[in-house]
Tab-separated table of C-alpha atoms in Angstrom:
chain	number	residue	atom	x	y	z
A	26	UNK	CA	-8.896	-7.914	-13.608
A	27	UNK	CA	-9.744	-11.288	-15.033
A	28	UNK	CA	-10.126	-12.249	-18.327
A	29	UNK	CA	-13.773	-12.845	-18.106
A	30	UNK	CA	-14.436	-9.227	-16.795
A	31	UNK	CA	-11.697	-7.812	-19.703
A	32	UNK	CA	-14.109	-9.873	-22.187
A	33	UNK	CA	-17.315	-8.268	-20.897
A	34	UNK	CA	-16.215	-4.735	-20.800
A	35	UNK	CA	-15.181	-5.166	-24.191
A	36	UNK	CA	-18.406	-6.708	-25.371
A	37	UNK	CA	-20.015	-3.756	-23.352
A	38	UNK	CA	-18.557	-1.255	-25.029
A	39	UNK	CA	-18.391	-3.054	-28.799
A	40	UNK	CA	-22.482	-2.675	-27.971
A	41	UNK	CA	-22.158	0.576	-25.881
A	42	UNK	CA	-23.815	-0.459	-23.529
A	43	UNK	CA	-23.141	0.653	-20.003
A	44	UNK	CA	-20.328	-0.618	-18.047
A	45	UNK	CA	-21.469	-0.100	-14.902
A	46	UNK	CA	-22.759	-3.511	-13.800
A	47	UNK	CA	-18.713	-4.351	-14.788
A	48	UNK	CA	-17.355	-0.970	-12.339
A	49	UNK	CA	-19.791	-3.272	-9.406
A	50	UNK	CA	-17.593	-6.111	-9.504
A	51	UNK	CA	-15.050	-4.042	-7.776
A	52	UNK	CA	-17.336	-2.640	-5.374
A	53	UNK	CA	-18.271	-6.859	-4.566
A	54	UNK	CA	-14.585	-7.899	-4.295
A	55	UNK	CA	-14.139	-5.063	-1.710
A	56	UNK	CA	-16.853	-6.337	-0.140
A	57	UNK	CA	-15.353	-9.805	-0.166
A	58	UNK	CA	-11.734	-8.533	0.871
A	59	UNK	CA	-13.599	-7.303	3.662
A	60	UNK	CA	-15.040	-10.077	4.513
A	61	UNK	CA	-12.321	-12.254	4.546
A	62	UNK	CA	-11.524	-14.163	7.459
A	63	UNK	CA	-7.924	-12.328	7.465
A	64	UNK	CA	-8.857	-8.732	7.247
A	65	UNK	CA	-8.915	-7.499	10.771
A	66	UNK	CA	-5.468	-9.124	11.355
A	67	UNK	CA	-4.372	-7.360	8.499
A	68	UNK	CA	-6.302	-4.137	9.241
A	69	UNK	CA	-4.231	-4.105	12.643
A	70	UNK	CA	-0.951	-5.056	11.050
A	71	UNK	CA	-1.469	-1.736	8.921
A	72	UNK	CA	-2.787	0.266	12.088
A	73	UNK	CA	0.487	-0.367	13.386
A	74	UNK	CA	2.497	0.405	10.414
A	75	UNK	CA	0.735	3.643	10.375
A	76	UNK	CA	1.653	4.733	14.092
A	77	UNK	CA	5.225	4.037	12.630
A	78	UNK	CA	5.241	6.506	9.527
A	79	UNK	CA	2.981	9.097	12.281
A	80	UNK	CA	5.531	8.250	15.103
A	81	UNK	CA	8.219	8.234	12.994
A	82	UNK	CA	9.298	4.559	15.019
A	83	UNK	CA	11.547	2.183	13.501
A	84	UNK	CA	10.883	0.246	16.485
A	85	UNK	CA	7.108	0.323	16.009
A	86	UNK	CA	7.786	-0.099	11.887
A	87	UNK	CA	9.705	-3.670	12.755
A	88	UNK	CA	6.144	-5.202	14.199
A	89	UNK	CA	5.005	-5.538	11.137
A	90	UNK	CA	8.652	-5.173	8.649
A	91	UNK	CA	11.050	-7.408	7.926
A	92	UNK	CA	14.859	-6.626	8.475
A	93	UNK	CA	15.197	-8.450	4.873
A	94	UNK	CA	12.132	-6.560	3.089
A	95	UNK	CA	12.407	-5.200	-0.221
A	96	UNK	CA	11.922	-1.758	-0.764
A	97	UNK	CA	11.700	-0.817	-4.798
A	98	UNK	CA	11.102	2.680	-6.570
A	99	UNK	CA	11.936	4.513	-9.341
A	100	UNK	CA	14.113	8.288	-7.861
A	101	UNK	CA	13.569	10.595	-10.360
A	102	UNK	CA	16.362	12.835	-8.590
A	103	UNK	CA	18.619	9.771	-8.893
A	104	UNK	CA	17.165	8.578	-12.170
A	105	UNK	CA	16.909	4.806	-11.457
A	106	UNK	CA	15.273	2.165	-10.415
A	107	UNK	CA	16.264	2.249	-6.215
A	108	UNK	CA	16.006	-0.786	-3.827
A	109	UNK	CA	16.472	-1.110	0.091
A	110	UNK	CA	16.403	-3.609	2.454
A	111	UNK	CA	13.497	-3.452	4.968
A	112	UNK	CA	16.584	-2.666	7.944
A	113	UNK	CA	17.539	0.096	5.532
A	114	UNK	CA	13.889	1.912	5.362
A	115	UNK	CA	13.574	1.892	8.875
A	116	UNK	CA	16.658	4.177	9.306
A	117	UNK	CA	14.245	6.288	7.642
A	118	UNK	CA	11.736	6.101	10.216
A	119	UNK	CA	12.390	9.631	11.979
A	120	UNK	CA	9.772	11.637	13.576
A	121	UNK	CA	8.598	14.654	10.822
A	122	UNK	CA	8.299	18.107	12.460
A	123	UNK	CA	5.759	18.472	10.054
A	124	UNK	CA	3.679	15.470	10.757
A	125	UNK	CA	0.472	17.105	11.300
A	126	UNK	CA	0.444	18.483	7.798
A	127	UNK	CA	1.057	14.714	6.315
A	128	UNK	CA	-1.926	12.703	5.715
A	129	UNK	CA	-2.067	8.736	4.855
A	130	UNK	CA	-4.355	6.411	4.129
A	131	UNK	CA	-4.741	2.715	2.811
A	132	UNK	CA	-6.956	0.274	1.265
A	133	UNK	CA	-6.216	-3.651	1.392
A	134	UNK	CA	-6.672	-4.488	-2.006
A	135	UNK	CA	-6.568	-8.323	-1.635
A	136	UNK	CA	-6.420	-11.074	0.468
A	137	UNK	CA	-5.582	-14.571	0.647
A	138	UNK	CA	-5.235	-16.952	3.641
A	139	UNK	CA	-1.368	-16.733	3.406
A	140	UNK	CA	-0.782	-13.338	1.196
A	141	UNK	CA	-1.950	-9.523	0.807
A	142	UNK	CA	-1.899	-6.496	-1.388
A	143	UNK	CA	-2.242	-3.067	0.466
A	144	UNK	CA	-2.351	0.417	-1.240
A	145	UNK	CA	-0.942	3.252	0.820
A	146	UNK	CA	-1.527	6.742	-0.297
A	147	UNK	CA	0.464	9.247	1.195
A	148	UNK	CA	-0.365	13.154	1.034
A	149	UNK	CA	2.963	15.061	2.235
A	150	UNK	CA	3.719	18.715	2.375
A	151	UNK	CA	6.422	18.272	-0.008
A	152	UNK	CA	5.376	14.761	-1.926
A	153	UNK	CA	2.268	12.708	-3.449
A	154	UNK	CA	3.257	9.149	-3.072
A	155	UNK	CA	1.262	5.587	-3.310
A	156	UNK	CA	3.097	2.477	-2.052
A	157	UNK	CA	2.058	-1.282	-2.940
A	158	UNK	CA	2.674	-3.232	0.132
A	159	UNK	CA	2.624	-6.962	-0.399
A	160	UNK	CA	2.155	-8.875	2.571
A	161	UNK	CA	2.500	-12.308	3.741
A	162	UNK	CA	1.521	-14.669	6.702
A	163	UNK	CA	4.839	-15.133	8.885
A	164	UNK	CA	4.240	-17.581	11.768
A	165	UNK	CA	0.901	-16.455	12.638
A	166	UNK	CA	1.841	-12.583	11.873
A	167	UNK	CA	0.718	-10.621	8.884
A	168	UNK	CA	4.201	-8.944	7.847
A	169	UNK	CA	5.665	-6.352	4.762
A	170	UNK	CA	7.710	-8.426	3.041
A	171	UNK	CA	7.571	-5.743	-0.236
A	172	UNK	CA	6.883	-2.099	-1.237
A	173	UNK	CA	6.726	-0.603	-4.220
A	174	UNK	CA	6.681	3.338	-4.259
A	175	UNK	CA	6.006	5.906	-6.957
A	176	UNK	CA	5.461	9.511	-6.343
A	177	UNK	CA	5.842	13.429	-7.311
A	178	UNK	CA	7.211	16.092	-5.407
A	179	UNK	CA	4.945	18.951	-5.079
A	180	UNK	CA	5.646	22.577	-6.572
A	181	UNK	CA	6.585	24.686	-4.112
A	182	UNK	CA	4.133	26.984	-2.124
């Protein structure tokens, strides 16, 4: 959020007034995102990244990966800060046998001509995870060149 919209929220609520002309100006940058001369290219780069996680393809994952992408989280079961190279996640790329009980989503956050922020939310049987995908313009290709993961495991049924 800029500083301008920071100052006007506070203003807002120093009057209490409403912020809800402020809460628009997300609903107008989404707008703009998609608008963006980039998007679809991006939307498909993500379409493809999600037949990886729902194939379970590290073949299919490398369209739109990077062999020297970082991969950054904090493992609460190893209590630290983890990070993998992009050739390293993609071992992970295995099909699930219970994929039809995981459900994903994303929304691109941002978009420049040469760079990209994507949020991917990920509903598992076991785990509740977002990742941060930053993506960048690679000789014509929209590619993951970072993610950064956070999650919970679930309680157990």
């Amino acid at each position: 959020m800029n500083t301008f919209a920071k100052t006007l929220i506070v203003t807002c609520l120093s009057f209490g007034w409403s912020v809800s002309a402020v809460a628009n100006t997300n609903v107008s940058a989404q707008v703009s995102v998609q608008q963006h001369a980039e998007y679809a290219a991006i939307d498909s780069a993500m379409q493809t990244m999600m037949q990886a996680f729902e194939q379970g393809s590290a073949p299919t994952a490398f369209r739109v990966i990077l062999k020297d992408t970082v991969v950054v989280g904090y493992s609460g079961k190893q209590q630290k800060v983890v990070s993998v190279s992009g050739e390293e996640w993609a071992k992970g790329f295995q099909p699930a046998p219970d994929e039809d009980q995981r459900h994903r989503q994303y929304q691109i956050l941002d978009i420049t001509d040469t760079g990209a922020v994507v949020k991917v939310m990920l509903d598992y049987p076991q785990w509740l995870g977002i990742d941060y995908l930053a993506m960048t313009k690679i000789d014509g290709q929209w590619r993951v060149i970072s993610k950064s993961w956070s999650g919970t495991l679930k309680a157990a049924k």
